[in-house]
mmCIF file of C-alpha atoms in Angstrom:
data_model
loop_
_atom_site.group_PDB
_atom_site.id
_atom_site.type_symbol
_atom_site.label_atom_id
_atom_site.label_comp_id
_atom_site.label_asym_id
_atom_site.label_seq_id
_atom_site.Cartn_x
_atom_site.Cartn_y
_atom_site.Cartn_z
ATOM 1 C CA MET A 225 -32.920 -144.896 24.679
ATOM 2 C CA ASP A 226 -33.466 -144.743 28.805
ATOM 3 C CA GLN A 227 -31.550 -141.667 28.943
ATOM 4 C CA ILE A 228 -33.437 -139.857 26.097
ATOM 5 C CA ARG A 229 -36.864 -140.912 27.579
ATOM 6 C CA GLN A 230 -35.574 -139.040 30.831
ATOM 7 C CA GLN A 231 -35.333 -135.823 29.251
ATOM 8 C CA GLN A 232 -37.847 -133.479 30.500
ATOM 9 C CA ALA A 233 -37.928 -131.489 27.157
ATOM 10 C CA PHE A 234 -38.701 -134.427 25.188
ATOM 11 C CA PHE A 235 -42.198 -134.920 27.504
ATOM 12 C CA ASP A 236 -45.633 -134.215 26.271
ATOM 13 C CA PRO A 237 -47.133 -131.175 28.251
ATOM 14 C CA VAL A 238 -50.310 -132.775 28.495
ATOM 15 C CA SER A 239 -49.980 -136.510 29.279
ATOM 16 C CA GLY A 240 -46.676 -135.737 31.121
ATOM 17 C CA GLN A 241 -45.205 -138.841 29.661
ATOM 18 C CA PHE A 242 -42.107 -139.073 26.447
ATOM 19 C CA SER A 243 -43.141 -138.043 23.216
ATOM 20 C CA GLU A 244 -41.493 -138.492 19.857
ATOM 21 C CA GLU A 245 -43.113 -135.255 18.621
ATOM 22 C CA ALA A 246 -42.074 -133.372 21.707
ATOM 23 C CA GLN A 247 -38.563 -134.568 21.158
ATOM 24 C CA ALA A 248 -38.823 -133.804 17.378
ATOM 25 C CA ARG A 249 -40.064 -130.305 18.177
ATOM 26 C CA ALA A 250 -37.459 -129.502 20.930
ATOM 27 C CA LEU A 251 -34.616 -130.537 18.778
ATOM 28 C CA SER A 252 -35.592 -128.736 15.662
ATOM 29 C CA GLU A 253 -35.344 -125.523 17.729
ATOM 30 C CA SER A 254 -31.704 -126.300 18.041
ATOM 31 C CA GLY A 255 -31.119 -127.411 14.425
ATOM 32 C CA MET A 256 -31.012 -130.990 15.431
ATOM 33 C CA THR A 257 -32.891 -134.368 14.228
ATOM 34 C CA PRO A 258 -33.418 -137.352 16.573
ATOM 35 C CA ALA A 259 -30.693 -139.136 14.528
ATOM 36 C CA ASP A 260 -28.338 -136.229 15.249
ATOM 37 C CA TYR A 261 -28.912 -136.391 18.882
ATOM 38 C CA GLU A 262 -29.018 -139.806 19.722
ATOM 39 C CA ASP A 263 -25.185 -139.843 17.857
ATOM 40 C CA THR A 264 -24.104 -136.973 19.946
ATOM 41 C CA LEU A 265 -25.517 -138.560 23.166
ATOM 42 C CA ARG A 266 -23.727 -141.764 22.442
ATOM 43 C CA HIS A 267 -20.189 -140.273 21.976
ATOM 44 C CA GLN A 268 -20.748 -138.318 25.277
ATOM 45 C CA ILE A 269 -21.892 -141.801 26.902
ATOM 46 C CA GLY A 270 -18.785 -143.439 25.382
ATOM 47 C CA ALA A 271 -16.485 -140.351 26.687
ATOM 48 C CA GLU A 272 -17.813 -140.724 30.189
ATOM 49 C CA HIS A 273 -17.163 -144.592 30.704
ATOM 50 C CA TYR A 274 -13.355 -143.746 28.965
ATOM 51 C CA VAL A 275 -12.951 -140.903 31.692
ATOM 52 C CA ALA A 276 -14.126 -143.227 34.335
ATOM 53 C CA GLY A 277 -12.078 -146.035 33.204
ATOM 54 C CA ALA A 278 -9.073 -144.393 33.109
ATOM 55 C CA ALA A 279 -9.998 -143.096 36.640
ATOM 56 C CA ALA A 280 -9.945 -146.862 37.786
ATOM 57 C CA GLY A 281 -6.715 -147.743 36.097
ATOM 58 C CA LEU A 282 -7.640 -149.158 32.639
ATOM 59 C CA ARG A 283 -4.987 -148.763 30.143
ATOM 60 C CA MET A 284 -5.486 -148.442 26.486
ATOM 61 C CA PRO A 285 -4.448 -151.362 24.453
ATOM 62 C CA ALA A 286 -1.229 -150.998 22.531
ATOM 63 C CA ILE A 287 -2.723 -151.511 19.324
ATOM 64 C CA TYR A 288 -4.409 -148.149 19.690
ATOM 65 C CA GLY A 289 -0.853 -145.978 20.344
ATOM 66 C CA ALA A 290 0.030 -148.055 16.840
ATOM 67 C CA LEU A 291 -2.928 -146.921 14.952
ATOM 68 C CA ALA A 292 -2.338 -143.353 16.384
ATOM 69 C CA ALA A 293 1.409 -143.294 15.218
ATOM 70 C CA ALA A 294 0.784 -144.620 11.955
ATOM 71 C CA TYR A 295 -2.329 -142.315 11.330
ATOM 72 C CA ALA A 296 -0.117 -139.117 12.015
ATOM 73 C CA GLY A 297 3.074 -140.540 10.236
ATOM 74 C CA GLU A 298 0.839 -140.828 6.842
ATOM 75 C CA THR A 299 1.424 -139.056 3.691
ATOM 76 C CA ARG A 300 -0.421 -138.625 0.649
ATOM 77 C CA ASN A 301 0.709 -138.013 -3.156
ATOM 78 C CA GLY A 302 -1.717 -136.195 -5.219
ATOM 79 C CA ARG A 303 -2.302 -134.480 -8.592
ATOM 80 C CA TRP A 304 -4.674 -131.904 -9.582
ATOM 81 C CA ILE A 305 -5.707 -129.155 -12.729
ATOM 82 C CA LEU A 306 -6.961 -125.814 -12.129
ATOM 83 C CA LEU A 307 -9.397 -124.642 -14.650
ATOM 84 C CA SER A 308 -10.376 -121.047 -15.398
ATOM 85 C CA PRO A 309 -12.788 -119.299 -17.785
ATOM 86 C CA SER A 310 -10.149 -118.344 -19.746
ATOM 87 C CA ASP A 311 -8.737 -122.193 -20.529
ATOM 88 C CA ILE A 312 -12.216 -122.408 -22.302
ATOM 89 C CA ARG A 313 -12.015 -122.146 -25.788
ATOM 90 C CA ASP A 314 -14.244 -121.797 -28.493
ATOM 91 C CA VAL A 315 -17.291 -120.074 -26.645
ATOM 92 C CA PRO A 316 -19.910 -119.159 -29.004
ATOM 93 C CA ASN A 317 -21.287 -115.511 -28.784
ATOM 94 C CA PRO A 318 -24.974 -115.446 -27.307
ATOM 95 C CA THR A 319 -27.822 -115.190 -29.881
ATOM 96 C CA ASP A 320 -30.222 -111.938 -29.685
ATOM 97 C CA GLN A 321 -32.730 -113.950 -28.113
ATOM 98 C CA GLN A 322 -30.520 -114.969 -25.187
ATOM 99 C CA LEU A 323 -29.202 -111.206 -24.702
ATOM 100 C CA GLY A 324 -33.195 -110.087 -24.994
ATOM 101 C CA THR A 325 -33.739 -112.542 -22.203
ATOM 102 C CA LEU A 326 -30.967 -111.417 -20.033
ATOM 103 C CA LEU A 327 -32.108 -107.994 -20.679
ATOM 104 C CA ASN A 328 -35.369 -108.705 -19.143
ATOM 105 C CA GLU A 329 -33.744 -110.272 -16.378
ATOM 106 C CA VAL A 330 -32.112 -106.987 -15.327
ATOM 107 C CA ALA A 331 -34.318 -104.709 -16.431
ATOM 108 C CA ASP A 332 -34.549 -102.796 -13.073
ATOM 109 C CA GLN A 333 -30.507 -102.518 -13.373
ATOM 110 C CA VAL A 334 -30.496 -101.454 -16.975
ATOM 111 C CA ARG A 335 -33.734 -99.461 -17.691
ATOM 112 C CA GLU A 336 -33.015 -96.155 -18.443
ATOM 113 C CA PRO A 337 -34.848 -93.183 -16.640
ATOM 114 C CA GLU A 338 -36.703 -90.285 -17.846
ATOM 115 C CA PHE A 339 -34.648 -87.596 -18.568
ATOM 116 C CA ARG A 340 -35.681 -83.891 -19.379
ATOM 117 C CA THR A 341 -33.778 -80.787 -20.849
ATOM 118 C CA VAL A 342 -35.079 -77.440 -19.962
ATOM 119 C CA THR A 343 -34.566 -73.721 -20.468
ATOM 120 C CA LEU A 344 -33.583 -71.934 -17.122
ATOM 121 C CA VAL A 345 -34.522 -68.354 -16.123
ATOM 122 C CA ARG A 346 -32.946 -67.111 -13.145
ATOM 123 C CA PHE A 347 -33.233 -63.691 -10.883
ATOM 124 C CA THR A 348 -31.001 -63.313 -8.255
ATOM 125 C CA PRO A 349 -29.969 -60.706 -5.880
ATOM 126 C CA ALA A 350 -26.301 -60.952 -7.186
ATOM 127 C CA LEU A 351 -27.840 -60.451 -10.608
ATOM 128 C CA ALA A 352 -30.148 -57.441 -9.219
ATOM 129 C CA ALA A 353 -26.872 -55.599 -7.364
ATOM 130 C CA ALA A 354 -24.677 -55.539 -10.005
ATOM 131 C CA ASN A 355 -25.668 -51.858 -11.151
ATOM 132 C CA ILE A 356 -26.574 -50.619 -7.545
ATOM 133 C CA GLN A 357 -24.716 -47.572 -6.546
ATOM 134 C CA ILE A 358 -24.767 -46.606 -2.561
ATOM 135 C CA THR A 359 -23.782 -43.184 -1.576
ATOM 136 C CA ASP A 360 -21.533 -41.923 1.368
ATOM 137 C CA GLN A 361 -24.555 -40.154 2.984
ATOM 138 C CA ASP A 362 -26.628 -43.726 2.682
ATOM 139 C CA ILE A 363 -23.347 -45.388 4.638
ATOM 140 C CA GLN A 364 -22.756 -42.659 7.141
ATOM 141 C CA ASP A 365 -26.870 -42.796 7.686
ATOM 142 C CA ARG A 366 -26.598 -46.759 8.566
ATOM 143 C CA PHE A 367 -23.106 -46.618 10.672
ATOM 144 C CA ASN A 368 -25.013 -43.827 12.588
ATOM 145 C CA PHE A 369 -28.177 -45.872 13.433
ATOM 146 C CA GLN A 370 -26.034 -49.154 14.409
ATOM 147 C CA ARG A 371 -23.002 -47.314 15.892
ATOM 148 C CA GLU A 372 -23.815 -48.671 19.294
ATOM 149 C CA ALA A 373 -24.604 -52.194 18.055
ATOM 150 C CA LEU A 374 -21.128 -52.515 16.546
ATOM 151 C CA SER A 375 -19.518 -50.933 19.079
ATOM 152 C CA THR A 376 -17.857 -53.214 22.014
ATOM 153 C CA PRO A 377 -19.495 -52.529 25.291
ATOM 154 C CA GLU A 378 -17.507 -51.880 28.506
ATOM 155 C CA THR A 379 -18.219 -55.194 30.824
ATOM 156 C CA ARG A 380 -17.743 -55.343 34.325
ATOM 157 C CA SER A 381 -17.406 -58.079 37.203
ATOM 158 C CA PHE A 382 -19.209 -57.196 40.370
ATOM 159 C CA VAL A 383 -20.997 -58.136 43.168
ATOM 160 C CA THR A 384 -24.299 -57.121 44.832
ATOM 161 C CA LEU A 385 -25.679 -57.495 48.529
ATOM 162 C CA THR A 386 -29.174 -56.346 49.290
ATOM 163 C CA ALA A 387 -29.679 -55.405 52.880
ATOM 164 C CA PRO A 388 -33.040 -55.650 54.736
ATOM 165 C CA ASN A 389 -32.459 -51.892 56.143
ATOM 166 C CA ALA A 390 -30.428 -48.879 56.139
ATOM 167 C CA GLN A 391 -28.362 -49.826 59.272
ATOM 168 C CA ALA A 392 -27.362 -53.426 57.450
ATOM 169 C CA ALA A 393 -26.339 -51.615 54.472
ATOM 170 C CA GLN A 394 -24.109 -49.309 56.059
ATOM 171 C CA THR A 395 -22.645 -52.460 58.126
ATOM 172 C CA ILE A 396 -22.277 -54.388 54.530
ATOM 173 C CA ALA A 397 -20.688 -51.529 52.970
ATOM 174 C CA ARG A 398 -17.851 -50.862 55.952
ATOM 175 C CA ARG A 399 -17.132 -54.551 56.448
ATOM 176 C CA LEU A 400 -16.377 -54.793 52.292
ATOM 177 C CA ARG A 401 -14.480 -51.752 52.564
ATOM 178 C CA ALA A 402 -12.366 -53.303 55.399
ATOM 179 C CA GLY A 403 -11.525 -56.126 53.083
ATOM 180 C CA GLU A 404 -13.829 -58.843 54.048
ATOM 181 C CA GLN A 405 -15.227 -61.437 51.116
ATOM 182 C CA ALA A 406 -18.816 -60.538 49.892
ATOM 183 C CA ALA A 407 -19.686 -64.189 50.510
ATOM 184 C CA ALA A 408 -18.415 -64.199 53.955
ATOM 185 C CA VAL A 409 -20.374 -60.889 54.568
ATOM 186 C CA ALA A 410 -23.616 -62.127 52.894
ATOM 187 C CA ALA A 411 -23.465 -65.735 55.141
ATOM 188 C CA SER A 412 -23.187 -63.777 58.429
ATOM 189 C CA LEU A 413 -26.098 -61.961 57.663
ATOM 190 C CA ASN A 414 -28.051 -64.406 56.074
ATOM 191 C CA ILE A 415 -27.943 -62.429 52.585
ATOM 192 C CA GLU A 416 -27.918 -64.236 49.076
ATOM 193 C CA PRO A 417 -25.283 -62.404 47.135
ATOM 194 C CA VAL A 418 -25.645 -61.637 43.399
ATOM 195 C CA SER A 419 -22.368 -61.741 41.002
ATOM 196 C CA TYR A 420 -22.073 -60.529 37.691
ATOM 197 C CA ASP A 421 -19.092 -61.681 35.510
ATOM 198 C CA GLU A 422 -18.153 -59.569 32.520
ATOM 199 C CA GLN A 423 -21.662 -58.327 32.006
ATOM 200 C CA PRO A 424 -22.357 -55.185 30.071
ATOM 201 C CA ARG A 425 -24.635 -52.279 31.312
ATOM 202 C CA SER A 426 -27.640 -53.536 29.533
ATOM 203 C CA ALA A 427 -27.275 -56.934 31.113
ATOM 204 C CA VAL A 428 -28.144 -55.472 34.444
ATOM 205 C CA PRO A 429 -32.000 -55.497 35.012
ATOM 206 C CA ASP A 430 -31.795 -52.621 37.729
ATOM 207 C CA ALA A 431 -31.054 -49.403 36.008
ATOM 208 C CA ARG A 432 -29.991 -47.678 39.291
ATOM 209 C CA VAL A 433 -27.843 -50.277 40.329
ATOM 210 C CA ALA A 434 -26.242 -50.553 36.726
ATOM 211 C CA GLU A 435 -25.944 -46.698 37.095
ATOM 212 C CA ALA A 436 -23.941 -47.098 40.190
ATOM 213 C CA ALA A 437 -21.785 -50.346 39.211
ATOM 214 C CA PHE A 438 -20.712 -48.522 36.077
ATOM 215 C CA GLY A 439 -19.660 -45.338 37.932
ATOM 216 C CA LEU A 440 -17.464 -47.211 40.340
ATOM 217 C CA ALA A 441 -13.761 -47.708 39.752
ATOM 218 C CA GLN A 442 -12.285 -51.110 40.311
ATOM 219 C CA GLY A 443 -11.753 -52.558 43.533
ATOM 220 C CA THR A 444 -14.339 -49.973 45.245
ATOM 221 C CA VAL A 445 -17.554 -50.417 47.135
ATOM 222 C CA SER A 446 -20.445 -48.169 46.662
ATOM 223 C CA ASP A 447 -22.467 -46.427 49.167
ATOM 224 C CA PRO A 448 -25.914 -47.924 49.758
ATOM 225 C CA VAL A 449 -28.111 -47.664 46.476
ATOM 226 C CA GLN A 450 -31.961 -47.562 46.614
ATOM 227 C CA GLY A 451 -32.620 -50.294 43.753
ATOM 228 C CA GLU A 452 -35.810 -52.060 42.774
ATOM 229 C CA LEU A 453 -35.628 -54.872 45.461
ATOM 230 C CA GLY A 454 -34.135 -52.336 48.781
ATOM 231 C CA LEU A 455 -30.828 -51.103 49.457
ATOM 232 C CA VAL A 456 -28.321 -52.504 47.695
ATOM 233 C CA VAL A 457 -24.315 -52.347 48.349
ATOM 234 C CA ILE A 458 -21.868 -52.600 45.288
ATOM 235 C CA LYS A 459 -18.383 -54.015 45.229
ATOM 236 C CA VAL A 460 -16.623 -54.067 41.321
ATOM 237 C CA THR A 461 -13.982 -56.494 40.847
ATOM 238 C CA GLY A 462 -13.022 -56.160 37.452
ATOM 239 C CA ILE A 463 -13.549 -53.661 34.388
ATOM 240 C CA THR A 464 -12.622 -54.765 30.541
ATOM 241 C CA PRO A 465 -12.939 -51.654 28.223
ATOM 242 C CA GLY A 466 -15.230 -51.330 25.611
ATOM 243 C CA SER A 467 -14.269 -49.905 21.937
ATOM 244 C CA GLU A 468 -16.058 -47.630 20.012
ATOM 245 C CA ALA A 469 -16.882 -48.527 16.079
ATOM 246 C CA THR A 470 -15.605 -46.594 13.681
ATOM 247 C CA LEU A 471 -16.963 -45.796 9.848
ATOM 248 C CA ALA A 472 -13.866 -46.959 8.368
ATOM 249 C CA GLU A 473 -13.969 -50.422 9.804
ATOM 250 C CA HIS A 474 -17.382 -51.355 8.780
ATOM 251 C CA ARG A 475 -17.761 -49.091 5.795
ATOM 252 C CA GLN A 476 -17.542 -52.211 2.989
ATOM 253 C CA ALA A 477 -19.803 -54.297 5.568
ATOM 254 C CA ILE A 478 -22.494 -51.493 5.749
ATOM 255 C CA ALA A 479 -22.474 -50.844 1.829
ATOM 256 C CA ASP A 480 -22.779 -54.600 1.035
ATOM 257 C CA ALA A 481 -25.579 -54.846 3.357
ATOM 258 C CA LEU A 482 -27.306 -51.942 1.922
ATOM 259 C CA ARG A 483 -26.652 -53.063 -1.520
ATOM 260 C CA MET A 484 -28.372 -56.429 -1.079
ATOM 261 C CA GLU A 485 -31.355 -54.980 0.736
ATOM 262 C CA GLN A 486 -31.680 -53.111 -2.346
ATOM 263 C CA ALA A 487 -30.968 -55.894 -4.562
ATOM 264 C CA ARG A 488 -33.728 -58.007 -2.987
ATOM 265 C CA VAL A 489 -36.245 -55.222 -3.384
ATOM 266 C CA ARG A 490 -35.261 -55.054 -7.176
ATOM 267 C CA VAL A 491 -35.335 -58.796 -7.741
ATOM 268 C CA THR A 492 -39.086 -58.565 -6.815
ATOM 269 C CA GLU A 493 -39.240 -55.968 -9.346
ATOM 270 C CA MET A 494 -37.659 -57.814 -12.393
ATOM 271 C CA VAL A 495 -39.865 -60.933 -11.609
ATOM 272 C CA GLU A 496 -42.893 -58.663 -11.638
ATOM 273 C CA ARG A 497 -41.685 -57.002 -14.807
ATOM 274 C CA PHE A 498 -40.531 -60.690 -16.399
ATOM 275 C CA VAL A 499 -44.348 -62.100 -15.711
ATOM 276 C CA SER A 500 -45.933 -59.164 -17.020
ATOM 277 C CA LEU A 501 -43.839 -59.270 -20.709
ATOM 278 C CA ARG A 502 -44.869 -63.063 -20.587
ATOM 279 C CA GLU A 503 -48.463 -62.204 -20.304
ATOM 280 C CA SER A 504 -48.265 -59.756 -23.126
ATOM 281 C CA GLY A 505 -46.797 -62.587 -25.218
ATOM 282 C CA THR A 506 -43.413 -61.681 -25.342
ATOM 283 C CA SER A 507 -40.799 -64.786 -25.756
ATOM 284 C CA LEU A 508 -39.116 -66.343 -22.813
ATOM 285 C CA ARG A 509 -36.015 -65.378 -23.653
ATOM 286 C CA ASP A 510 -36.647 -61.490 -24.760
ATOM 287 C CA ALA A 511 -38.706 -61.592 -21.734
ATOM 288 C CA ALA A 512 -35.567 -62.334 -19.413
ATOM 289 C CA ALA A 513 -33.339 -60.151 -21.174
ATOM 290 C CA GLN A 514 -35.727 -57.349 -20.879
ATOM 291 C CA ALA A 515 -36.521 -57.946 -17.008
ATOM 292 C CA GLY A 516 -32.757 -58.478 -16.289
ATOM 293 C CA GLY A 517 -32.660 -62.098 -15.662
ATOM 294 C CA THR A 518 -30.369 -64.766 -16.798
ATOM 295 C CA VAL A 519 -31.021 -67.573 -19.501
ATOM 296 C CA ALA A 520 -29.548 -71.036 -19.565
ATOM 297 C CA THR A 521 -30.355 -74.662 -21.295
ATOM 298 C CA LEU A 522 -29.586 -77.099 -18.509
ATOM 299 C CA PRO A 523 -28.031 -80.547 -19.394
ATOM 300 C CA PRO A 524 -30.601 -83.881 -19.398
ATOM 301 C CA PHE A 525 -31.312 -84.702 -16.049
ATOM 302 C CA THR A 526 -33.779 -87.059 -13.891
ATOM 303 C CA ALA A 527 -36.311 -86.277 -11.619
ATOM 304 C CA GLU A 528 -33.458 -86.997 -8.701
ATOM 305 C CA GLY A 529 -31.076 -84.451 -10.540
ATOM 306 C CA ALA A 530 -28.715 -86.866 -11.752
ATOM 307 C CA LEU A 531 -26.883 -86.109 -15.418
ATOM 308 C CA PRO A 532 -26.818 -89.106 -17.968
ATOM 309 C CA ASN A 533 -23.445 -89.959 -16.633
ATOM 310 C CA GLY A 534 -24.897 -90.389 -13.208
ATOM 311 C CA GLN A 535 -23.437 -87.365 -11.595
ATOM 312 C CA PRO A 536 -25.780 -85.302 -9.779
ATOM 313 C CA MET A 537 -26.109 -81.868 -11.357
ATOM 314 C CA GLY A 538 -25.778 -79.853 -8.128
ATOM 315 C CA ALA A 539 -29.389 -77.700 -8.238
ATOM 316 C CA PRO A 540 -32.092 -77.399 -5.816
ATOM 317 C CA THR A 541 -34.476 -80.035 -5.364
ATOM 318 C CA VAL A 542 -37.386 -77.614 -6.063
ATOM 319 C CA LEU A 543 -35.989 -77.355 -9.923
ATOM 320 C CA TYR A 544 -36.315 -80.592 -10.708
ATOM 321 C CA GLN A 545 -39.590 -81.182 -8.967
ATOM 322 C CA THR A 546 -41.075 -78.000 -11.289
ATOM 323 C CA ALA A 547 -39.348 -79.284 -14.079
ATOM 324 C CA PHE A 548 -40.920 -82.609 -13.913
ATOM 325 C CA ASP A 549 -44.641 -81.331 -12.924
ATOM 326 C CA THR A 550 -44.454 -79.106 -16.080
ATOM 327 C CA ALA A 551 -45.430 -80.559 -19.369
ATOM 328 C CA GLU A 552 -43.212 -80.542 -22.660
ATOM 329 C CA GLY A 553 -43.116 -77.606 -24.350
ATOM 330 C CA SER A 554 -44.601 -75.324 -21.542
ATOM 331 C CA THR A 555 -43.253 -72.933 -18.941
ATOM 332 C CA SER A 556 -43.780 -73.143 -15.381
ATOM 333 C CA ASP A 557 -44.724 -70.339 -13.149
ATOM 334 C CA VAL A 558 -42.207 -68.436 -11.402
ATOM 335 C CA VAL A 559 -40.680 -70.243 -8.311
ATOM 336 C CA ASP A 560 -39.537 -69.139 -5.210
ATOM 337 C CA ALA A 561 -36.159 -71.119 -4.674
ATOM 338 C CA GLY A 562 -35.120 -69.463 -1.125
ATOM 339 C CA GLN A 563 -32.742 -66.721 -0.382
ATOM 340 C CA ASP A 564 -34.545 -64.332 -2.442
ATOM 341 C CA GLU A 565 -34.023 -66.011 -5.901
ATOM 342 C CA TYR A 566 -36.681 -66.927 -8.152
ATOM 343 C CA PHE A 567 -36.521 -69.153 -11.497
ATOM 344 C CA ALA A 568 -38.821 -70.354 -14.049
ATOM 345 C CA VAL A 569 -38.508 -73.194 -16.454
ATOM 346 C CA HIS A 570 -39.267 -74.059 -20.114
ATOM 347 C CA VAL A 571 -39.218 -77.881 -20.720
ATOM 348 C CA ASP A 572 -37.970 -77.962 -24.127
ATOM 349 C CA GLU A 573 -37.696 -82.256 -24.434
ATOM 350 C CA VAL A 574 -38.719 -85.216 -22.708
ATOM 351 C CA ARG A 575 -36.902 -88.647 -22.934
ATOM 352 C CA GLU A 576 -39.240 -91.128 -21.906
ATOM 353 C CA ALA A 577 -37.891 -93.560 -19.697
ATOM 354 C CA ARG A 578 -36.680 -96.902 -22.094
ATOM 355 C CA MET A 579 -35.122 -100.256 -22.074
ATOM 356 C CA PRO A 580 -31.968 -100.465 -24.153
ATOM 357 C CA THR A 581 -32.159 -102.371 -27.472
ATOM 358 C CA VAL A 582 -30.287 -106.050 -27.780
ATOM 359 C CA ALA A 583 -28.418 -103.726 -30.340
ATOM 360 C CA GLU A 584 -27.297 -100.870 -27.740
#
């Protein structure tokens, strides 16, 4: 007890004296009780005494060695029986009341969510594009307009040095033609060189510099050029030829793009016609057929888009939201599904969320 009362952690912070309440509070933070701590401390003291005695030449009595040997060589025989649920016979079937209680306990797991069945009307560019014809003249006109963008431009690598005056510009040109490196020439004249690496003509901001750079042969040096920021000397270090676009290689892509552009316009016209027919009293299916849309009845699905077997239906989220925002027997407004696609849904049936019966 003397050692316990000497532990600072067990002192009352107000009185500065040992407190059993402070001891219990400190030990509880370590998951121990005062009895546990006292037992641990007792074993620790005993171990310290043993070590001290051994160090002083104390020998363990022979009986201790005999007891240890006997314990190590001790054997035991035993028998046991394994039981499993399959060994239990004549288990009575649960009653309806027991099954009902179980259903209530697991209600969150077995409750069936609300399902809705809808008729879907779709208007897509793919549908609208089916009957669109693109003429050769349309393709040629679009190719002529995009020819430059479709072609691969020539690119060049070159370095420019802007001189402070005409004499310095002539000196730069002479030294570059003599084979000196542009960086060394620039450093000696305290000039900052500007490098262009595999750049097309359109990437050079100074039009006069661009014209001169793209008029030189590889490895040559220009005469001083009057640029926007002063006299510039140019050395071309690399040329990668460009390639001219041909109608043959881009014909199909241009035709497809033109067809889709017209299809997007036609989708808007289809939707407007569908809405007009519905407002005049035409049935959903007839209006969709006359406007050029497709009609399909979807399988039952939840507000999250899950089918009765738990698999996702894979439709856009906006479709589920629209279906569950529309009353049973009603048709939604036409909704933009993105990517120039539009749809409307008619809610055919609503199967309310419910608990399964005991019989089921």
